[in-house]
Amino acid sequence: MNWQAISFDWNQVRAFLATAEEGSLSAAARALGATQPTVGRQVAALEEALEVTLFERTGRSLVMTGAGQDLLEHVQAMGDAASRISMVASGQSQDVAGTVSITASDLYSAKLLPPVIAKIRAVAPGIDIHVVASNKVENLTKRDADIAIRHVRPDQPDLIARHVADFTGNLYASTAYLEARGRPQSVDDLSSHDFIGTGETPRLIMALGKFGIPVEAHQFRAASENGVAVWEMLKADLGIAILPDHLCARYPGVEQVLPDHPDVTFPVWLATHRELRTSRRIRIVFDALAEALLEIKSL
C-alpha cells in the first residue's frame, strides 16, 4: 500500500459522493445530516487535495466534470466498502429482513441473477428477493420494483443511478450450426448465414451496421423480444445472434463468430428510488448487486 499517495480525507470523499448521488449540495447536506456550507467546504477541500475540478457551478446548479465522473465510480466502491464494514461490525446484515424486488431483462433474470441472489442470501439470509423479469425501462418509476438493472441510464430525477461497468457482446452461434453452415472468416461471409433477431428487426439492423456488421432483413429467419427465447433458439442451431460475452463464455457448444471483430459495448446501470436507498435492506442488495456484476465483468 502506498500510504503517501492517500492524501484526502474520507469525510471529503463522503461529501463528494453524497453531492453526486443526491444532485445538489443542499440535498447532500440533508442526507448527511450536515449543513450546506460544510458539505461545500468538504467538496472544495477534496478538489484542492486532488488538484482537479469535480463540479462546475452553473447558476444554482452543479454539473459534474469529466474528472468528477472518472472519480465517481471509484468513490462509489469506497462507499460500498464502508457500508459493508459498518454492517459487518454491527452484525446488521444478518438482522435485516424483508423483501427486495429486482427488475432485470428476462435473459439476465434467468441466467445471471440466480447465483447473485445466492450470494445475497449468504450475506443477509433474512432478505427475500423477488425478481421482476422485464425488458421495460419504466418498471422502476411505476414502483414495480425496488432496484433495476438496465442498459440505459435512467434520467428520472427521483432515481439514483450508478454506472457499474461497460460490458461487451459479440456474435455467437452454436457449434452445431457453424459446423453445418461454415464458420465465417469475414463480415462478408455473414451474408450467407441465418440470424436470430432480438426485438424490432430494422432497429437491430441499424445497430449492427454501426458496429460494422452488415445484415439484411431476409436473414432474420427467427426472432423474439424475449432474450431467453433467443438464447434457446441459438442453442437449437437456428442461427447467429448478438449476445453478452459474460453469458456465452460459460456455455460449451456456443462459439463466438468472427472473434477478431471489435466488441459491441453496452453499459450496465443500477438504479433505485432516492428514498429507498436509505433502507438498509435496499442498500445491502444494491451494493451486493454492484459487487457481483463487477465480478462477472472481470471473469
Tab-separated table of C-alpha atoms in Angstrom:
chain	number	residue	atom	x	y	z
A	1	MET	CA	0.000	0.000	0.000
A	2	ASN	CA	1.340	3.423	-0.984
A	3	TRP	CA	0.229	5.369	2.075
A	4	GLN	CA	1.828	8.599	0.867
A	5	ALA	CA	-0.472	8.606	-2.170
A	6	ILE	CA	-3.596	8.666	0.061
A	7	SER	CA	-3.775	12.361	0.807
A	8	PHE	CA	-7.511	13.007	1.057
A	9	ASP	CA	-9.965	12.853	3.953
A	10	TRP	CA	-12.811	10.314	3.964
A	11	ASN	CA	-15.287	12.974	5.054
A	12	GLN	CA	-14.405	14.925	1.933
A	13	VAL	CA	-14.933	11.865	-0.242
A	14	ARG	CA	-18.232	11.187	1.518
A	15	ALA	CA	-19.365	14.752	0.821
A	16	PHE	CA	-18.472	14.405	-2.866
A	17	LEU	CA	-20.309	11.076	-3.161
A	18	ALA	CA	-23.431	12.409	-1.449
A	19	THR	CA	-23.432	15.513	-3.666
A	20	ALA	CA	-23.025	13.405	-6.812
A	21	GLU	CA	-25.792	10.982	-5.877
A	22	GLU	CA	-28.228	13.489	-4.345
A	23	GLY	CA	-27.731	16.067	-7.100
A	24	SER	CA	-27.022	19.196	-5.066
A	25	LEU	CA	-25.149	20.466	-2.012
A	26	SER	CA	-28.372	21.132	-0.132
A	27	ALA	CA	-29.703	17.613	-0.784
A	28	ALA	CA	-26.338	16.122	0.176
A	29	ALA	CA	-26.358	18.124	3.403
A	30	ARG	CA	-29.791	16.780	4.292
A	31	ALA	CA	-28.693	13.209	3.546
A	32	LEU	CA	-25.546	13.573	5.650
A	33	GLY	CA	-27.164	15.484	8.493
A	34	ALA	CA	-24.807	18.402	7.911
A	35	THR	CA	-25.062	21.999	6.765
A	36	GLN	CA	-24.747	23.045	3.134
A	37	PRO	CA	-21.675	25.242	3.754
A	38	THR	CA	-19.939	22.338	5.492
A	39	VAL	CA	-20.566	19.980	2.571
A	40	GLY	CA	-19.452	22.677	0.126
A	41	ARG	CA	-16.199	23.207	2.046
A	42	GLN	CA	-15.524	19.462	2.121
A	43	VAL	CA	-16.039	19.108	-1.631
A	44	ALA	CA	-13.829	22.130	-2.268
A	45	ALA	CA	-11.148	20.667	0.015
A	46	LEU	CA	-11.224	17.402	-1.915
A	47	GLU	CA	-10.844	19.282	-5.189
A	48	GLU	CA	-7.853	21.099	-3.741
A	49	ALA	CA	-6.291	17.899	-2.365
A	50	LEU	CA	-6.678	16.070	-5.686
A	51	GLU	CA	-5.925	19.165	-7.776
A	52	VAL	CA	-8.959	18.626	-10.005
A	53	THR	CA	-12.327	20.312	-10.542
A	54	LEU	CA	-15.134	17.906	-9.677
A	55	PHE	CA	-18.147	20.170	-10.199
A	56	GLU	CA	-18.769	23.234	-12.309
A	57	ARG	CA	-21.170	25.802	-10.891
A	58	THR	CA	-23.797	26.813	-13.459
A	59	GLY	CA	-26.088	29.307	-11.786
A	60	ARG	CA	-27.606	27.431	-8.876
A	61	SER	CA	-26.865	24.027	-10.378
A	62	LEU	CA	-23.843	21.768	-10.121
A	63	VAL	CA	-22.614	19.924	-13.203
A	64	MET	CA	-20.118	17.124	-12.699
A	65	THR	CA	-16.956	17.460	-14.750
A	66	GLY	CA	-15.233	14.677	-16.650
A	67	ALA	CA	-12.750	14.349	-13.784
A	68	GLY	CA	-15.669	14.008	-11.384
A	69	GLN	CA	-17.244	11.273	-13.488
A	70	ASP	CA	-13.934	9.400	-13.608
A	71	LEU	CA	-13.603	9.621	-9.834
A	72	LEU	CA	-17.213	8.752	-9.050
A	73	GLU	CA	-17.001	5.030	-9.862
A	74	HIS	CA	-14.022	4.578	-7.534
A	75	VAL	CA	-15.619	6.643	-4.787
A	76	GLN	CA	-18.819	4.607	-5.028
A	77	ALA	CA	-16.751	1.463	-4.480
A	78	MET	CA	-15.259	3.108	-1.379
A	79	GLY	CA	-18.739	3.960	-0.151
A	80	ASP	CA	-19.912	0.391	-0.674
A	81	ALA	CA	-16.898	-0.934	1.211
A	82	ALA	CA	-17.536	1.483	4.079
A	83	SER	CA	-21.167	0.354	4.265
A	84	ARG	CA	-20.159	-3.298	4.349
A	85	ILE	CA	-17.606	-2.636	7.080
A	86	SER	CA	-20.262	-0.927	9.181
A	87	MET	CA	-22.755	-3.736	8.643
A	88	VAL	CA	-20.246	-6.465	9.411
A	89	ALA	CA	-19.053	-4.676	12.536
A	90	SER	CA	-22.567	-4.339	13.892
A	91	GLY	CA	-23.981	-7.590	12.504
A	92	GLN	CA	-26.697	-5.618	10.739
A	93	SER	CA	-26.653	-7.630	7.543
A	94	GLN	CA	-27.634	-10.747	9.479
A	95	ASP	CA	-30.503	-8.941	11.214
A	96	VAL	CA	-32.062	-7.161	8.240
A	97	ALA	CA	-35.226	-8.801	6.974
A	98	GLY	CA	-37.845	-8.087	4.348
A	99	THR	CA	-38.416	-8.354	0.615
A	100	VAL	CA	-36.451	-6.569	-2.089
A	101	SER	CA	-37.650	-6.675	-5.690
A	102	ILE	CA	-35.185	-6.509	-8.575
A	103	THR	CA	-36.176	-5.899	-12.173
A	104	ALA	CA	-33.883	-7.001	-14.979
A	105	SER	CA	-34.222	-8.235	-18.532
A	106	ASP	CA	-35.628	-11.724	-18.940
A	107	LEU	CA	-32.205	-13.023	-20.020
A	108	TYR	CA	-30.414	-11.505	-17.028
A	109	SER	CA	-33.183	-12.662	-14.696
A	110	ALA	CA	-32.880	-16.250	-15.862
A	111	LYS	CA	-29.142	-16.599	-16.469
A	112	LEU	CA	-27.341	-14.015	-14.332
A	113	LEU	CA	-29.365	-13.274	-11.219
A	114	PRO	CA	-29.779	-16.742	-9.591
A	115	PRO	CA	-26.126	-17.094	-8.451
A	116	VAL	CA	-26.112	-13.426	-7.427
A	117	ILE	CA	-29.200	-13.992	-5.283
A	118	ALA	CA	-27.447	-16.932	-3.634
A	119	LYS	CA	-24.586	-14.615	-2.621
A	120	ILE	CA	-27.022	-12.038	-1.256
A	121	ARG	CA	-28.767	-14.655	0.861
A	122	ALA	CA	-25.419	-15.760	2.266
A	123	VAL	CA	-24.720	-12.194	3.412
A	124	ALA	CA	-28.254	-11.342	4.526
A	125	PRO	CA	-30.329	-14.520	4.988
A	126	GLY	CA	-33.336	-12.550	6.224
A	127	ILE	CA	-33.841	-10.784	2.907
A	128	ASP	CA	-36.221	-12.314	0.380
A	129	ILE	CA	-35.615	-11.499	-3.293
A	130	HIS	CA	-38.421	-11.065	-5.806
A	131	VAL	CA	-37.329	-10.883	-9.451
A	132	VAL	CA	-39.386	-8.937	-11.993
A	133	ALA	CA	-38.229	-10.258	-15.362
A	134	SER	CA	-38.997	-7.460	-17.797
A	135	ASN	CA	-37.357	-5.503	-20.592
A	136	LYS	CA	-39.455	-2.408	-19.844
A	137	VAL	CA	-37.472	0.589	-18.634
A	138	GLU	CA	-40.416	2.081	-16.773
A	139	ASN	CA	-40.753	-0.697	-14.185
A	140	LEU	CA	-38.878	1.262	-11.553
A	141	THR	CA	-40.805	4.514	-11.943
A	142	LYS	CA	-44.092	2.609	-11.691
A	143	ARG	CA	-42.855	1.135	-8.390
A	144	ASP	CA	-42.964	-2.389	-9.788
A	145	ALA	CA	-39.506	-2.973	-8.309
A	146	ASP	CA	-37.055	-1.547	-5.770
A	147	ILE	CA	-33.884	-1.911	-7.856
A	148	ALA	CA	-33.435	-2.016	-11.619
A	149	ILE	CA	-30.610	-3.415	-13.749
A	150	ARG	CA	-30.708	-1.618	-17.064
A	151	HIS	CA	-28.568	-0.920	-20.147
A	152	VAL	CA	-29.570	2.743	-20.426
A	153	ARG	CA	-29.054	5.464	-17.838
A	154	PRO	CA	-32.314	6.308	-16.065
A	155	ASP	CA	-32.970	10.025	-16.325
A	156	GLN	CA	-35.853	10.388	-13.888
A	157	PRO	CA	-34.985	12.939	-11.150
A	158	ASP	CA	-36.347	10.781	-8.330
A	159	LEU	CA	-33.923	7.931	-9.084
A	160	ILE	CA	-30.345	7.278	-8.045
A	161	ALA	CA	-28.379	5.560	-10.800
A	162	ARG	CA	-24.941	4.002	-10.762
A	163	HIS	CA	-22.930	3.048	-13.811
A	164	VAL	CA	-21.477	-0.308	-12.767
A	165	ALA	CA	-19.363	-1.009	-15.846
A	166	ASP	CA	-19.372	-1.324	-19.620
A	167	PHE	CA	-19.924	-4.899	-20.716
A	168	THR	CA	-19.233	-6.409	-24.129
A	169	GLY	CA	-21.194	-8.505	-26.575
A	170	ASN	CA	-20.457	-10.308	-29.823
A	171	LEU	CA	-21.964	-12.543	-32.461
A	172	TYR	CA	-22.473	-16.111	-31.288
A	173	ALA	CA	-23.814	-19.357	-32.718
A	174	SER	CA	-23.941	-22.967	-31.670
A	175	THR	CA	-21.059	-25.212	-32.652
A	176	ALA	CA	-23.508	-27.483	-34.466
A	177	TYR	CA	-24.828	-24.600	-36.574
A	178	LEU	CA	-21.320	-23.440	-37.525
A	179	GLU	CA	-20.210	-26.951	-38.410
A	180	ALA	CA	-23.227	-27.342	-40.682
A	181	ARG	CA	-23.142	-23.892	-42.315
A	182	GLY	CA	-19.453	-22.982	-42.072
A	183	ARG	CA	-17.541	-20.564	-39.854
A	184	PRO	CA	-17.464	-17.023	-41.282
A	185	GLN	CA	-13.959	-15.687	-41.823
A	186	SER	CA	-15.007	-12.089	-42.553
A	187	VAL	CA	-18.061	-9.871	-42.294
A	188	ASP	CA	-18.722	-10.512	-45.978
A	189	ASP	CA	-19.240	-14.202	-45.189
A	190	LEU	CA	-22.155	-13.292	-42.910
A	191	SER	CA	-24.382	-12.713	-45.944
A	192	SER	CA	-24.927	-16.456	-46.358
A	193	HIS	CA	-25.966	-17.056	-42.737
A	194	ASP	CA	-29.216	-17.019	-40.799
A	195	PHE	CA	-29.673	-14.624	-37.887
A	196	ILE	CA	-31.851	-14.639	-34.791
A	197	GLY	CA	-33.471	-11.273	-34.163
A	198	THR	CA	-33.941	-9.562	-30.805
A	199	GLY	CA	-36.765	-7.070	-30.946
A	200	GLU	CA	-37.508	-4.860	-33.950
A	201	THR	CA	-35.551	-6.034	-36.997
A	202	PRO	CA	-34.982	-2.589	-38.632
A	203	ARG	CA	-33.595	-1.161	-35.388
A	204	LEU	CA	-31.352	-4.186	-34.896
A	205	ILE	CA	-30.045	-3.955	-38.477
A	206	MET	CA	-29.189	-0.293	-37.881
A	207	ALA	CA	-27.460	-1.066	-34.578
A	208	LEU	CA	-25.407	-3.887	-36.066
A	209	GLY	CA	-24.464	-1.682	-39.006
A	210	LYS	CA	-22.936	0.854	-36.616
A	211	PHE	CA	-20.580	-1.875	-35.445
A	212	GLY	CA	-19.614	-2.864	-38.968
A	213	ILE	CA	-21.857	-5.932	-39.135
A	214	PRO	CA	-23.912	-5.854	-42.379
A	215	VAL	CA	-27.141	-7.866	-42.151
A	216	GLU	CA	-30.285	-7.735	-44.280
A	217	ALA	CA	-33.868	-8.259	-43.172
A	218	HIS	CA	-34.331	-11.549	-45.059
A	219	GLN	CA	-31.534	-13.142	-42.999
A	220	PHE	CA	-33.570	-12.978	-39.785
A	221	ARG	CA	-35.224	-16.385	-40.006
A	222	ALA	CA	-36.202	-16.421	-36.318
A	223	ALA	CA	-36.781	-13.648	-33.789
A	224	SER	CA	-38.148	-12.861	-30.363
A	225	GLU	CA	-38.272	-9.912	-27.978
A	226	ASN	CA	-37.694	-12.404	-25.178
A	227	GLY	CA	-33.970	-12.847	-24.514
A	228	VAL	CA	-34.367	-16.341	-23.066
A	229	ALA	CA	-36.213	-17.436	-26.211
A	230	VAL	CA	-33.387	-16.023	-28.356
A	231	TRP	CA	-30.866	-17.931	-26.240
A	232	GLU	CA	-32.773	-21.177	-26.638
A	233	MET	CA	-33.130	-20.670	-30.393
A	234	LEU	CA	-29.386	-20.136	-30.651
A	235	LYS	CA	-28.761	-23.386	-28.753
A	236	ALA	CA	-31.228	-25.086	-31.100
A	237	ASP	CA	-28.895	-24.261	-34.031
A	238	LEU	CA	-31.215	-21.727	-35.667
A	239	GLY	CA	-28.600	-19.105	-36.482
A	240	ILE	CA	-26.340	-16.316	-35.249
A	241	ALA	CA	-27.327	-13.846	-32.516
A	242	ILE	CA	-25.660	-10.982	-30.723
A	243	LEU	CA	-25.380	-11.795	-27.018
A	244	PRO	CA	-23.329	-10.774	-23.959
A	245	ASP	CA	-19.834	-12.259	-23.717
A	246	HIS	CA	-20.146	-12.990	-19.999
A	247	LEU	CA	-23.143	-15.231	-20.701
A	248	CYS	CA	-21.904	-17.121	-23.743
A	249	ALA	CA	-18.398	-17.748	-22.404
A	250	ARG	CA	-19.844	-20.027	-19.731
A	251	TYR	CA	-21.520	-22.493	-22.056
A	252	PRO	CA	-19.811	-25.226	-24.098
A	253	GLY	CA	-21.265	-25.723	-27.530
A	254	VAL	CA	-21.624	-21.963	-28.089
A	255	GLU	CA	-18.915	-20.213	-30.135
A	256	GLN	CA	-18.070	-16.627	-30.895
A	257	VAL	CA	-18.391	-15.735	-34.561
A	258	LEU	CA	-15.611	-13.544	-36.004
A	259	PRO	CA	-13.605	-13.401	-32.753
A	260	ASP	CA	-11.281	-10.734	-34.168
A	261	HIS	CA	-14.131	-8.304	-34.839
A	262	PRO	CA	-14.373	-5.328	-32.414
A	263	ASP	CA	-16.660	-5.883	-29.436
A	264	VAL	CA	-20.099	-4.361	-29.135
A	265	THR	CA	-20.127	-2.447	-25.842
A	266	PHE	CA	-23.121	-1.670	-23.666
A	267	PRO	CA	-23.403	-0.094	-20.206
A	268	VAL	CA	-24.894	-1.737	-17.140
A	269	TRP	CA	-26.658	0.591	-14.707
A	270	LEU	CA	-28.187	0.026	-11.291
A	271	ALA	CA	-30.982	2.329	-10.213
A	272	THR	CA	-33.243	2.749	-7.215
A	273	HIS	CA	-35.508	5.384	-5.720
A	274	ARG	CA	-33.797	8.049	-3.633
A	275	GLU	CA	-35.824	7.349	-0.510
A	276	LEU	CA	-35.322	3.597	-0.821
A	277	ARG	CA	-31.530	3.985	-0.832
A	278	THR	CA	-31.812	4.867	2.866
A	279	SER	CA	-33.371	1.456	3.569
A	280	ARG	CA	-30.832	-0.974	4.982
A	281	ARG	CA	-32.138	-3.955	3.061
A	282	ILE	CA	-32.218	-1.990	-0.218
A	283	ARG	CA	-28.670	-0.767	0.416
A	284	ILE	CA	-27.408	-4.294	1.134
A	285	VAL	CA	-28.914	-5.698	-2.067
A	286	PHE	CA	-27.901	-2.682	-4.170
A	287	ASP	CA	-24.263	-2.937	-3.053
A	288	ALA	CA	-24.213	-6.729	-3.418
A	289	LEU	CA	-25.559	-6.443	-6.975
A	290	ALA	CA	-22.905	-3.880	-7.893
A	291	GLU	CA	-20.144	-6.081	-6.487
A	292	ALA	CA	-21.454	-9.225	-8.182
A	293	LEU	CA	-21.781	-7.500	-11.561
A	294	LEU	CA	-18.204	-6.241	-11.311
A	295	GLU	CA	-17.035	-9.777	-10.506
A	296	ILE	CA	-18.849	-11.063	-13.585
A	297	LYS	CA	-17.283	-8.302	-15.669
A	298	SER	CA	-13.781	-9.324	-14.536
A	299	LEU	CA	-14.208	-13.019	-15.397
